[in-house]
Coordinates of C-alpha atoms in Angstrom, one line a residue:
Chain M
X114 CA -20.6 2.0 -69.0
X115 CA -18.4 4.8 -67.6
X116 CA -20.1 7.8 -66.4
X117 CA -17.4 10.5 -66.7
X118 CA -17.1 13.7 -68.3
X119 CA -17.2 13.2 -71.9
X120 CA -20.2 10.7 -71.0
X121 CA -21.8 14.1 -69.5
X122 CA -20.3 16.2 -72.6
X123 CA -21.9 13.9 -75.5
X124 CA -25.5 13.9 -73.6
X125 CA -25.4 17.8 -73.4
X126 CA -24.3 17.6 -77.6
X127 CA -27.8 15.5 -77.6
X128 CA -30.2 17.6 -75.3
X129 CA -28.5 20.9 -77.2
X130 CA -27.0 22.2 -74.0
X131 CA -23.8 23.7 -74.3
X132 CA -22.2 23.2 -70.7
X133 CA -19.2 24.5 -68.9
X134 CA -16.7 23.1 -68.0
X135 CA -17.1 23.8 -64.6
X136 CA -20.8 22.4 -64.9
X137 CA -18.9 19.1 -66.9
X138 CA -16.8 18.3 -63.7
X139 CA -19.8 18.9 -61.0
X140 CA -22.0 16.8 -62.8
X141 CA -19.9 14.0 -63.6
X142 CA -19.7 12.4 -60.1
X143 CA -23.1 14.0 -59.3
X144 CA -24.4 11.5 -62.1
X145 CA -22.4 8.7 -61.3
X146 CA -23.7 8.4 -57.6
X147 CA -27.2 9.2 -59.0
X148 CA -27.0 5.9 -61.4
X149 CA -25.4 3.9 -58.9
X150 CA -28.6 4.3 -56.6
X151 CA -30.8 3.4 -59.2
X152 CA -29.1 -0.1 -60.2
X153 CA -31.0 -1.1 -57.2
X154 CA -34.0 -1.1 -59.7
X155 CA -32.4 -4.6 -61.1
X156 CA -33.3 -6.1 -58.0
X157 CA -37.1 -5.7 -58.5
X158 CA -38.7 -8.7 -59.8
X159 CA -40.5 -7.8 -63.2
X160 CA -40.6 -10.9 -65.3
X161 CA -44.4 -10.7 -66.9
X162 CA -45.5 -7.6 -65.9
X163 CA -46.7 -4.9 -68.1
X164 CA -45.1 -1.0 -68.5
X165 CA -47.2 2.0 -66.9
X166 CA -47.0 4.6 -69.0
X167 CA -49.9 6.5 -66.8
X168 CA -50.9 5.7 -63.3
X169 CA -54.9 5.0 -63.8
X170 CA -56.0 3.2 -67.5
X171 CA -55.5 5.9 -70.4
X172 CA -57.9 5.0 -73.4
X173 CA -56.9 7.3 -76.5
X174 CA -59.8 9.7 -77.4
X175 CA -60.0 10.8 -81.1
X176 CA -62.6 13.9 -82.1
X177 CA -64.6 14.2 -85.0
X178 CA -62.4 15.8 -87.8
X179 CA -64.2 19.2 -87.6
X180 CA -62.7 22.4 -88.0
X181 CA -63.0 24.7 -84.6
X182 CA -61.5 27.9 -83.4
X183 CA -58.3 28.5 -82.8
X184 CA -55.4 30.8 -82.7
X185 CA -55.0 33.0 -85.7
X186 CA -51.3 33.4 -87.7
X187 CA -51.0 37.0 -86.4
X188 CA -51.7 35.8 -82.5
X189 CA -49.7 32.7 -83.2
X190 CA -46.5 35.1 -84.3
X191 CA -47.4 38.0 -81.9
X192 CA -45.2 36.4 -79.1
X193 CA -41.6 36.6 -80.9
X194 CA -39.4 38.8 -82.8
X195 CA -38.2 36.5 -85.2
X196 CA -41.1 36.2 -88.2
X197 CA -41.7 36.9 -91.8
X198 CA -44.0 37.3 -94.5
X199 CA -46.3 35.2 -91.5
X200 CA -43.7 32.2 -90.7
X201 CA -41.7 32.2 -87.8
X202 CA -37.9 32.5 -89.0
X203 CA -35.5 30.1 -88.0
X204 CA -31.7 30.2 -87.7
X205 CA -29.7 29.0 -90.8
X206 CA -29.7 25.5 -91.4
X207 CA -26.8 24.9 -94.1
Chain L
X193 CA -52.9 51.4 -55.3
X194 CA -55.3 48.7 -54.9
X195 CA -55.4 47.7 -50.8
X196 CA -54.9 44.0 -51.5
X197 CA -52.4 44.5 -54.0
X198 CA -50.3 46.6 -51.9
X199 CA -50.9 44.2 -49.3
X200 CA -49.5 41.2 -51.9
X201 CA -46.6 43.6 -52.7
X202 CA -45.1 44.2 -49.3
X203 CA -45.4 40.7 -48.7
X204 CA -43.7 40.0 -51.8
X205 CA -40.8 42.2 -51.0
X206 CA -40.5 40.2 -47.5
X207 CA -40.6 36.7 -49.0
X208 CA -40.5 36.5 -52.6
X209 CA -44.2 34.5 -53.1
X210 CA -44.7 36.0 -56.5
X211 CA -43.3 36.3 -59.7
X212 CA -45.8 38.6 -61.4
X213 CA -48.7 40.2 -59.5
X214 CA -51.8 41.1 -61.3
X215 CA -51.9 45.0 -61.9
X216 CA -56.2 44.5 -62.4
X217 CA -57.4 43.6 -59.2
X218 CA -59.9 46.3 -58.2
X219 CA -61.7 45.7 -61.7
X220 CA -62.0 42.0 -61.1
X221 CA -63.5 42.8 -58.1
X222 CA -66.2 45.0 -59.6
X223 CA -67.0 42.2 -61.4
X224 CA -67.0 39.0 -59.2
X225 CA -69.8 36.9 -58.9
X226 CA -70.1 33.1 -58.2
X227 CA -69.3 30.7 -55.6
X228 CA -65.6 32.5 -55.7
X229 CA -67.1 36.1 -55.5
X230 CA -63.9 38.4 -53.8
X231 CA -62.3 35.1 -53.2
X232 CA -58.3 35.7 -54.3
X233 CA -56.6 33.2 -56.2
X234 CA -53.2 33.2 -56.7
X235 CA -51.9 30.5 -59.6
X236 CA -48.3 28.7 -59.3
X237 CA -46.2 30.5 -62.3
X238 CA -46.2 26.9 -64.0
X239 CA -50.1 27.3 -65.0
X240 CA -51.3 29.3 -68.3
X241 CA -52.9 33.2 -67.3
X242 CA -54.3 34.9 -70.6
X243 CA -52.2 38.1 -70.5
X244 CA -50.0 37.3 -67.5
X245 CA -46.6 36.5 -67.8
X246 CA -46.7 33.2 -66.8
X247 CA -42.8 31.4 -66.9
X248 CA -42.9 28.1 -64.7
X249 CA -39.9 29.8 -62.7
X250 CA -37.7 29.8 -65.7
X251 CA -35.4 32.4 -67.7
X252 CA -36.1 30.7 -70.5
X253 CA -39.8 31.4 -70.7
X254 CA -38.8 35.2 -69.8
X255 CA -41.5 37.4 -71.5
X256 CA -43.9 34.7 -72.0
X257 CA -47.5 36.6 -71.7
X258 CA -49.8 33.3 -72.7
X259 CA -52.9 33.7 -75.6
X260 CA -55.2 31.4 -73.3
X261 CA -56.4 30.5 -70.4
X262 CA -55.6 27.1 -68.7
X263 CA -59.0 25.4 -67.9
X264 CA -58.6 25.3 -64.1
X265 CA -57.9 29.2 -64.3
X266 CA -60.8 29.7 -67.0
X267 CA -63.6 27.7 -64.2
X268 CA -62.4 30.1 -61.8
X269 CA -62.6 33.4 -63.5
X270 CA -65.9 31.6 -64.1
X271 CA -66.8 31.5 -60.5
X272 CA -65.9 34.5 -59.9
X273 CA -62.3 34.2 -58.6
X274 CA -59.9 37.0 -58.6
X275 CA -56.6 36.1 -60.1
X276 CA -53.9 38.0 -58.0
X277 CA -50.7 37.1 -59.3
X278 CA -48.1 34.1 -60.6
X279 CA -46.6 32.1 -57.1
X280 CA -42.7 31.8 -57.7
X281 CA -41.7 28.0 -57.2
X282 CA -38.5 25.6 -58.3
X283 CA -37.6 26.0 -61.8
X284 CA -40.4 23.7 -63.6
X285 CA -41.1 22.5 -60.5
X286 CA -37.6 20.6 -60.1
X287 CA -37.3 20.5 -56.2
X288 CA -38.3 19.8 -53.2
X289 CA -37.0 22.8 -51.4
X290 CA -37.9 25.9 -53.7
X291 CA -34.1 26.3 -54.1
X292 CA -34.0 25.6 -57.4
X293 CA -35.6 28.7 -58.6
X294 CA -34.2 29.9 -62.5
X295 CA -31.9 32.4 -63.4
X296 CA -32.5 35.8 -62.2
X297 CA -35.1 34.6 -59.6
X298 CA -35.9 35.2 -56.4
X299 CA -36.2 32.2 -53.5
X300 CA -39.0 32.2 -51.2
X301 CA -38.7 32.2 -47.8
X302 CA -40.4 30.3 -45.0
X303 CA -43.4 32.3 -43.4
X304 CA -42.3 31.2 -40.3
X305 CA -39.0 31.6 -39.8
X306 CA -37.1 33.3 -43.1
X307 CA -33.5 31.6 -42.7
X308 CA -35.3 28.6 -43.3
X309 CA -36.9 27.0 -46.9
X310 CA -40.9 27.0 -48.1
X311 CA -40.3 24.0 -49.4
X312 CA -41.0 23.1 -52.9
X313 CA -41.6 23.1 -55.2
X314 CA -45.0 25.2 -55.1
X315 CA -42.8 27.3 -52.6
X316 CA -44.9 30.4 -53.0
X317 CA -48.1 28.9 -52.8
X318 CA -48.0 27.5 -50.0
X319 CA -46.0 30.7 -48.2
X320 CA -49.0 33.4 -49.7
X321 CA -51.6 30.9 -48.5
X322 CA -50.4 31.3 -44.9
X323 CA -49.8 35.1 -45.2
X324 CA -53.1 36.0 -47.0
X325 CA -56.5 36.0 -45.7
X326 CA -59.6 34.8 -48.0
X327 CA -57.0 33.3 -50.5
X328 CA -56.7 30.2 -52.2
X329 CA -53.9 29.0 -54.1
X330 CA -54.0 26.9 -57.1
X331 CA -50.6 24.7 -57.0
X332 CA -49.3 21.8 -58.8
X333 CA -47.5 18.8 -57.8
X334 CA -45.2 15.9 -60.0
X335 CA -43.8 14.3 -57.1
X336 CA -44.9 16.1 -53.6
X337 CA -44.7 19.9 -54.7
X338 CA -48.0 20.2 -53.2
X339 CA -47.7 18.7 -50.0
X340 CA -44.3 19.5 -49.6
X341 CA -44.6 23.2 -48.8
X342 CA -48.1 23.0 -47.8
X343 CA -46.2 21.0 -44.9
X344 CA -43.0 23.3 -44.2
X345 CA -45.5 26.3 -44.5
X346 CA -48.2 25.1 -41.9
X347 CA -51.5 25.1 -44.5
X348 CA -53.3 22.4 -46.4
X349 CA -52.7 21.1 -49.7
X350 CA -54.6 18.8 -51.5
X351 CA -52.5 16.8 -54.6
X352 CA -55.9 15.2 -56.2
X353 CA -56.0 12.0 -58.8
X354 CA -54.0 11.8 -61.5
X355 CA -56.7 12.6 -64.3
X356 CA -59.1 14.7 -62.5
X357 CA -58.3 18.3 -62.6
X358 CA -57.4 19.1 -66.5
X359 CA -53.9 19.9 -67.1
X360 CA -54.6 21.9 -70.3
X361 CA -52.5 25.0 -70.2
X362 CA -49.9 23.7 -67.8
X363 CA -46.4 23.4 -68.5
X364 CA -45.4 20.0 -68.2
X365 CA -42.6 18.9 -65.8
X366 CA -43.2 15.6 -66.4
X367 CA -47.0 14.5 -68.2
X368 CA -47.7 11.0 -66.6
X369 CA -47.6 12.8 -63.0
X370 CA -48.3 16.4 -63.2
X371 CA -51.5 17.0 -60.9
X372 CA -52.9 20.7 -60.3
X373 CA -54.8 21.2 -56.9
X374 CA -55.7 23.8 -54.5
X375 CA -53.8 25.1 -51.2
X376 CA -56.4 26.7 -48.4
X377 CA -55.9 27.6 -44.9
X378 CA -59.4 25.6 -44.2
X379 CA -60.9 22.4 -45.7
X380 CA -63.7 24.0 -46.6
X381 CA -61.7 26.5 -49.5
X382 CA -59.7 23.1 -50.9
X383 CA -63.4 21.3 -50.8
X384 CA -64.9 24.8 -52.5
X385 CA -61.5 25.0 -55.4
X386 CA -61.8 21.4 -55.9
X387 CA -65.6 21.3 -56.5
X388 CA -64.9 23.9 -59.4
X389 CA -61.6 23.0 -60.6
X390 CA -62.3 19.2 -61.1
X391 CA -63.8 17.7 -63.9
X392 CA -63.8 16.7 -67.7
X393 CA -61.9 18.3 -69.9
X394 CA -61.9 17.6 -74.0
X395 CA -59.0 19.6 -74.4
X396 CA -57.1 17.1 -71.9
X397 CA -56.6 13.8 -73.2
X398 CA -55.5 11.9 -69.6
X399 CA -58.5 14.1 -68.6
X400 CA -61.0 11.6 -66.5
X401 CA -64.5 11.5 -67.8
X402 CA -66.7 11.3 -64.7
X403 CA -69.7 12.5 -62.8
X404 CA -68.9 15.7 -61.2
X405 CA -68.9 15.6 -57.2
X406 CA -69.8 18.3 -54.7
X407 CA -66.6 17.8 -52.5
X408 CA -68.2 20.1 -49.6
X409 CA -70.7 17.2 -48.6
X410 CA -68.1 15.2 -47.1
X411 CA -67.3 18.1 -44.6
X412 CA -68.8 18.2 -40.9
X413 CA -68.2 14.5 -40.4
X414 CA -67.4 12.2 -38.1
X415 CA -64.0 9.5 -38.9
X416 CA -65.8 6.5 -36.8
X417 CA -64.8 3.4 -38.8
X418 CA -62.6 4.7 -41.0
X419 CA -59.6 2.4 -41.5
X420 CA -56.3 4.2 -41.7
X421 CA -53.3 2.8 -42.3
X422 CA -50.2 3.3 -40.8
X423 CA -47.1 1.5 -42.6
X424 CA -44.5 -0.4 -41.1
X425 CA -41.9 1.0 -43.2
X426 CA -42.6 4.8 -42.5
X427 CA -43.6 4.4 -39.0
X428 CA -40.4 5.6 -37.5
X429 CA -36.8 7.2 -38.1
X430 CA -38.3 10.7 -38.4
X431 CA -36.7 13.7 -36.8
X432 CA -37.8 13.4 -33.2
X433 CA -39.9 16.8 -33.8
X434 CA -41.8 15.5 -36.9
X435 CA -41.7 11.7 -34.9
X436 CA -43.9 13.0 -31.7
X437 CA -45.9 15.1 -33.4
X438 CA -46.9 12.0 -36.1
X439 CA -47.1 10.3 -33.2
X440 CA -49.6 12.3 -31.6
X441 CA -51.8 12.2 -34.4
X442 CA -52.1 9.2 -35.0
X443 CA -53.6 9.0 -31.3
X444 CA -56.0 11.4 -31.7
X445 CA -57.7 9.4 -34.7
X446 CA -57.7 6.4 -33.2
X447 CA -59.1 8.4 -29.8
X448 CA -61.9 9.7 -32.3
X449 CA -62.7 6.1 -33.1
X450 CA -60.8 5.0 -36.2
X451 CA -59.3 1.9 -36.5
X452 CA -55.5 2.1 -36.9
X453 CA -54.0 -1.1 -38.8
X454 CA -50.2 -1.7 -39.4
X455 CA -50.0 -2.2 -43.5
X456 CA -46.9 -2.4 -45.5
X457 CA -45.3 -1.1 -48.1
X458 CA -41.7 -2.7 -49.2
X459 CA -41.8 -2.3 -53.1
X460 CA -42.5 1.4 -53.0
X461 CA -40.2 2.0 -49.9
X462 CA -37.5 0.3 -51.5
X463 CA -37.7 1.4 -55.3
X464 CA -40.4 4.3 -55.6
X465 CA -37.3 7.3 -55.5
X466 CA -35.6 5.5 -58.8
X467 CA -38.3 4.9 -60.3
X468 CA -39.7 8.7 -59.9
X469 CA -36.7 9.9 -60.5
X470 CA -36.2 8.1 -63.4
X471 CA -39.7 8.8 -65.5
X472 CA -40.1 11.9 -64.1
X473 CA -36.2 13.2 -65.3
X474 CA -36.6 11.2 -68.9
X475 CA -40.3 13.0 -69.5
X476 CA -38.6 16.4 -68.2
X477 CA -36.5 16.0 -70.8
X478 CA -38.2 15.5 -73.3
X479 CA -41.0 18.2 -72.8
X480 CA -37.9 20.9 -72.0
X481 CA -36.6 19.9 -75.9
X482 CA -39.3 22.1 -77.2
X483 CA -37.9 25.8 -75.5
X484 CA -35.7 27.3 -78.3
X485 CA -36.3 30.6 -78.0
X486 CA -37.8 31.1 -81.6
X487 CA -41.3 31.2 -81.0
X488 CA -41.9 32.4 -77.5
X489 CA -39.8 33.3 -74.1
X490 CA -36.5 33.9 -73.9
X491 CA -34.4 34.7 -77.4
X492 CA -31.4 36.4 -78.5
X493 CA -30.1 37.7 -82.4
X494 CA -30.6 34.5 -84.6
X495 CA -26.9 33.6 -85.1
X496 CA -25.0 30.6 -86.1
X497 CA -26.3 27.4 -87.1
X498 CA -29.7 25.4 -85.7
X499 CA -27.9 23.9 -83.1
X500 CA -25.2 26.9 -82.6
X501 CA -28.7 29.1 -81.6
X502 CA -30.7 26.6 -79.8
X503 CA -27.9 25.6 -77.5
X504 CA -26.9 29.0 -76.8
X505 CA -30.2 30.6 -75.7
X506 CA -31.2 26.5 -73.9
X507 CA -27.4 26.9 -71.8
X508 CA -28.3 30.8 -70.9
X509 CA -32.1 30.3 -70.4
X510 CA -31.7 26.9 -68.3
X511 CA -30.6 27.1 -64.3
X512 CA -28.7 24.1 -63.1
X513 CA -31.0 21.7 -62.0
X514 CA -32.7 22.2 -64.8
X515 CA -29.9 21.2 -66.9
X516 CA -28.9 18.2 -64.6
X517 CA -32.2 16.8 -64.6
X518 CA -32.0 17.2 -68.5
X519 CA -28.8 15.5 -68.2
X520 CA -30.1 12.8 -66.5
X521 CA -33.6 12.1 -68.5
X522 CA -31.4 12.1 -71.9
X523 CA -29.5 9.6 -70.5
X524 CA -32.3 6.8 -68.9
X525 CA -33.7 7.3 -72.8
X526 CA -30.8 7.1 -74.7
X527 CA -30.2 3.6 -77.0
X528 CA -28.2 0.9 -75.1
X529 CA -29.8 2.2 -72.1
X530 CA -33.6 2.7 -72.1
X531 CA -34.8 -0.8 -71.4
X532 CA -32.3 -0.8 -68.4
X533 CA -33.5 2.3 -66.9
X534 CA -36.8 4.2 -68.4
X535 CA -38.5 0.6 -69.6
X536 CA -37.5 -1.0 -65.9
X537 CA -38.7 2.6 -64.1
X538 CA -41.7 1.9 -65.6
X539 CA -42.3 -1.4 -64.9
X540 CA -41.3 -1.0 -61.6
X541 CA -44.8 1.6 -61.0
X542 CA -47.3 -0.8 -62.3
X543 CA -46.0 -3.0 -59.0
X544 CA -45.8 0.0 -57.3
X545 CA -49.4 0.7 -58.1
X546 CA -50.5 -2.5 -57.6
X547 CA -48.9 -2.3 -53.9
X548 CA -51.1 0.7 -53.2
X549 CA -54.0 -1.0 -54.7
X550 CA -54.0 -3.9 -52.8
X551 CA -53.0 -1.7 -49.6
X552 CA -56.6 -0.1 -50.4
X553 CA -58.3 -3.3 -50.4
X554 CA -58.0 -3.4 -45.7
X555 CA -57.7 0.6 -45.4
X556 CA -59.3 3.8 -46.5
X557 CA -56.5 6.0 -45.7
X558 CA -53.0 6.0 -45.3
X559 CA -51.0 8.6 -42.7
X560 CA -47.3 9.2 -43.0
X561 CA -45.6 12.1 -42.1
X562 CA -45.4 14.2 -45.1
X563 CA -41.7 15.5 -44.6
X564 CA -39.1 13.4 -42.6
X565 CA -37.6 16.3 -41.2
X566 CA -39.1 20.4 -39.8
X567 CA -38.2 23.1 -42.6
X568 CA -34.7 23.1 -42.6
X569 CA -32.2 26.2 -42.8
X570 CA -30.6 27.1 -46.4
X571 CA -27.8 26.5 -45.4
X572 CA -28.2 22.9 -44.6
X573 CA -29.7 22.3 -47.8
X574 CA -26.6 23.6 -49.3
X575 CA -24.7 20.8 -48.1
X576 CA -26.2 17.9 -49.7
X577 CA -25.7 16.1 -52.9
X578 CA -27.9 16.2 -55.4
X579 CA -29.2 12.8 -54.6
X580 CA -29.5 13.1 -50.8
X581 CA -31.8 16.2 -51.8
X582 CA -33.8 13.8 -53.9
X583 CA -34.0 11.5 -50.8
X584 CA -36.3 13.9 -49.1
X585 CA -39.2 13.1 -51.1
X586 CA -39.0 9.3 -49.8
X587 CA -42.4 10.2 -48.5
X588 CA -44.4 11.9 -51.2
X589 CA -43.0 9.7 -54.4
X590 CA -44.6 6.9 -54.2
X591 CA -48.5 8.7 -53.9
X592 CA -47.7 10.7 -56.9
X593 CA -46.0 7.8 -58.9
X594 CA -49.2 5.8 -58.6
X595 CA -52.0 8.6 -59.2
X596 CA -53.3 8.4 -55.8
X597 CA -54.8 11.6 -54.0
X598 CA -52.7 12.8 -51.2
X599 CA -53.3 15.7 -48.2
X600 CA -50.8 17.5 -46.5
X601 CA -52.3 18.4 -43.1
X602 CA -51.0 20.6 -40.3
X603 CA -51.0 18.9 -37.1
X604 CA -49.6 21.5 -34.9
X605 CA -45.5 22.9 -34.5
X606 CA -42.2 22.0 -32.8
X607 CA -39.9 24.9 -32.1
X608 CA -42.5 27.4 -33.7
X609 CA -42.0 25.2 -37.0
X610 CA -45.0 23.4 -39.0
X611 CA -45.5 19.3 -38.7
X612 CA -47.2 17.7 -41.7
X613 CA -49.7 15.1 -41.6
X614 CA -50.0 13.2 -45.4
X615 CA -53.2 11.6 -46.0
X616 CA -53.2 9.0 -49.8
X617 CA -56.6 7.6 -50.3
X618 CA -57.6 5.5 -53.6
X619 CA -57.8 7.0 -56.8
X620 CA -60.9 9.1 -56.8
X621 CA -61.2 9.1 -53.1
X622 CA -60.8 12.5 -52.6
X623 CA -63.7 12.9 -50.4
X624 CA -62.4 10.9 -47.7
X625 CA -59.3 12.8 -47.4
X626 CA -61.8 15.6 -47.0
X627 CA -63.6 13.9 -44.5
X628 CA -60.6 13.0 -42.3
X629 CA -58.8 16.7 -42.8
X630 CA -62.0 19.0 -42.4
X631 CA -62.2 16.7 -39.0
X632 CA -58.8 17.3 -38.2
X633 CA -59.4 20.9 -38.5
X634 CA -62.5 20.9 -36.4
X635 CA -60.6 19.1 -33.4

């Protein structure tokens, strides 16, 4: 893999960043040595050993399907500018 | 104007500790009553006020006044608390400096000596806890940002178990680390905020379902006993300031009859930076894909197409670090390289987390320094890379990447600047980091 600047370009298309190109050639290298530190990861022996995805055991917790408070449309769309007719409005998407 | 929030604004013009300050005061004081009665509480910007602006530090969240409460600021209010303000810290708490702060924000500075950094990234925190009296700050920490400025700033800080303080109504940095706790100038405030902060929480699903402890009877004792390691890999190569002063320490326990045993530590020493790094930059990134500026914060005129108008207002709601780390968490997720990096990262912590585990099966405690080096200047920190900045935290990663509750406390200064003393104990062992720091205190 080479970590240059139209590596850094196409993961800013994904994230939805639009960068500069001054911000393109800072982060390059910046990346680059970044990465290289972590190969050191490869080193660590982890043949049979399970992911973490939390540190202490998480068991998933499902409520009863019950109908409680919470916020109403009006609240939920009182915090922007862009709503109608009670949605929130989006830009164009074709 | 209100005393105490004329006090809080001249300090704020000084040092920058706050990012909004709570125009309400005198009629919360009217009506406190609890075991927080007239107690001020000040709550890092990352943590959900009803009413407040509340912005994590970031542009992008601009305007943001939340509909809710989080549920640690809904048990104080409950107690009686008085909410002063939003702390200013790093940009969604990426830093270890408070130098990361978003656009159009102001950096904090050091309480003790202003050309110099709060550290980070609960920067303000830990800065208003040393210049306010009867206060206690409510900070939050992902991979030292509690202990971090607790230590540059001279206070305690108290980073509890991953899973016992609800993280409802926090903005996530990353979720499988995020940890809100109290900062105090005494043990006795972080034992008080912790007793009413901890606790179950249905609206938190990591939330831990256990008995509720009163943290304030493990204060008054004696550390006789007590087994504290001190770990072969972070005994030495400090700054000689931070070196003799954890040196000194160390002394004074064993002197007060605890047994001090050499442990070690080589996987998280060698591999517990990456591996932070790595889940805590792919989680950032994914929790940051949600602020678009359509339904909250930050917007501008919707124009263009979907992605036209969500890269626009992410690029010019976003500071730097923010988009670097963004950068970097797209990239350990990304097909062709997730099982190298994210999938290994997290492989890597359940060894980590064993180490600790098994360290915890000959001590109680373990004492590091909590910083490497004193609070340095700005203008050092300007001259390192990105990654030498991220090897600051060599300390304080490895604690938070495994869940364990950690202490920052102040053991006295070198050239009129704070030392840090960090305590980890087992997970749910808060009360003997209470025990050893409310002795600590005392003597």
């Amino acid at each position: 893999m080479k970590v240059d600047e139209n590596l850094i370009k196409h993961i800013a298309f994904l994230a939805r960043l639009e960068l500069t190109d001054k911000e393109v050639k800072e982060f390059a290298p910046q990346l680059k040595e970044i990465l290289e530190s972590f190969k050191k990861l490869d080193k660590a022996d982890t043949k049979n050993t399970e992911i973490s995805l939390h540190p202490i055991p998480i068991k998933n917790r499902i409520r009863e399907d019950e109908t409680t408070a919470c916020l109403s449309q009006d609240e939920a769309l009182s915090l922007t500018e862009h709503k109608k007719d009670g949605y929130f409005k989006g830009p164009k998407i074709v | 104007m209100n005393p105490i929030e004329e006090k809080i604004r001249k300090i704020n013009r000084e040092y920058h500790y706050f990012n909004t300050i709570a125009d309400d005061i005198e009629e919360q004081q009217k009506n406190s009553r609890g075991k927080l009665a007239g107690k001020l509480i000040s709550i890092k910007d990352c943590i959900c006020v009803k009413g407040m602006e509340s912005t994590a530090g970031s542009k992008i969240l601009s305007t943001y006044k939340p509909l809710f409460d989080a549920t640690v600021v809904e048990r104080i209010r409950a107690e009686g608390g008085i909410i002063i303000g939003k702390t200013s810290q790093d940009e969604f708490g990426f830093g270890s400096f408070n130098i990361n702060v978003g656009v159009d924000f102001k950096v904090p500075l050091n309480p003790h000596d202003k050309t110099r950094v709060t550290g980070g990234s609960s920067g303000g925190a830990a800065g208003a806890t040393l210049l306010l009296d009867n206060h206690i700050a409510i900070a939050e920490s992902t991979g030292g940002s509690i202990v971090t400025p607790a230590s540059f700033c001279g206070v305690f800080g108290l980073c509890p178990t991953y899973g016992l303080v609800s993280r409802y109504g926090l903005m996530d940095y990353a979720n499988s680390l995020d940890k809100i706790g109290p900062m105090a100038k005494t043990m006795k405030d972080i034992a008080l905020a912790l007793t009413i902060i901890a606790g179950y929480d249905e609206k938190d699903s990591t939330s831990t379902n256990k008995e509720k402890e009163k943290y304030g009877a493990y204060l008054g004792q004696d550390i006789k006993e007590l087994k504290i390691g001190v770990v072969k890999e972070f005994k030495q190569g400090f700054q000689d300031a931070v070196q003799k002063k954890f040196d000194e320490a160390i002394k004074k326990l064993q002197n007060a009859g605890a047994q001090i045993k050499e442990i070690s530590l080589p996987l998280t020493t060698e591999y517990a930076l990456s591996c932070y790094y790595i889940i805590a930059t792919s989680e950032a990134s994914t929790n940051l894909a949600k602020y678009c500026g359509l339904r909250y914060g930050y917007t501008e005129d919707l124009e263009g197409s979907y992605n036209e108008f969500f890269a626009k207002i992410r690029s010019n709601g976003f500071g730097k670090e923010a988009k670097r780390r963004i950068i970097l968490g797209t990239f350990a997720r990304m097909a062709g390289y997730r099982d190298a990096y994210y999938i290994k990262a997290l492989k890597v912590r359940t060894k980590i987390i064993q180490e600790y585990k098994k360290a915890f099966e000959e001590v109680d405690i373990i004492a590091t320094p909590t910083m490497p080096i004193l609070p340095p200047k700005f203008e050092e920190i300007e001259k390192l890379s990105p990654l030498q900045n991220y090897l600051m935290d060599i300390l304080t990663v490895g604690p938070n990447l495994a869940g364990m509750p950690h202490l920052n406390v102040p053991i006295g200064k070198e050239k009129n600047l704070p030392v840090g003393l960090l305590l980890t104990a087992n997970h749910f062992e808060e009360k003997k980091l209470i025990q050893v720091g409310d002795w600590y205190e005392r003597n």
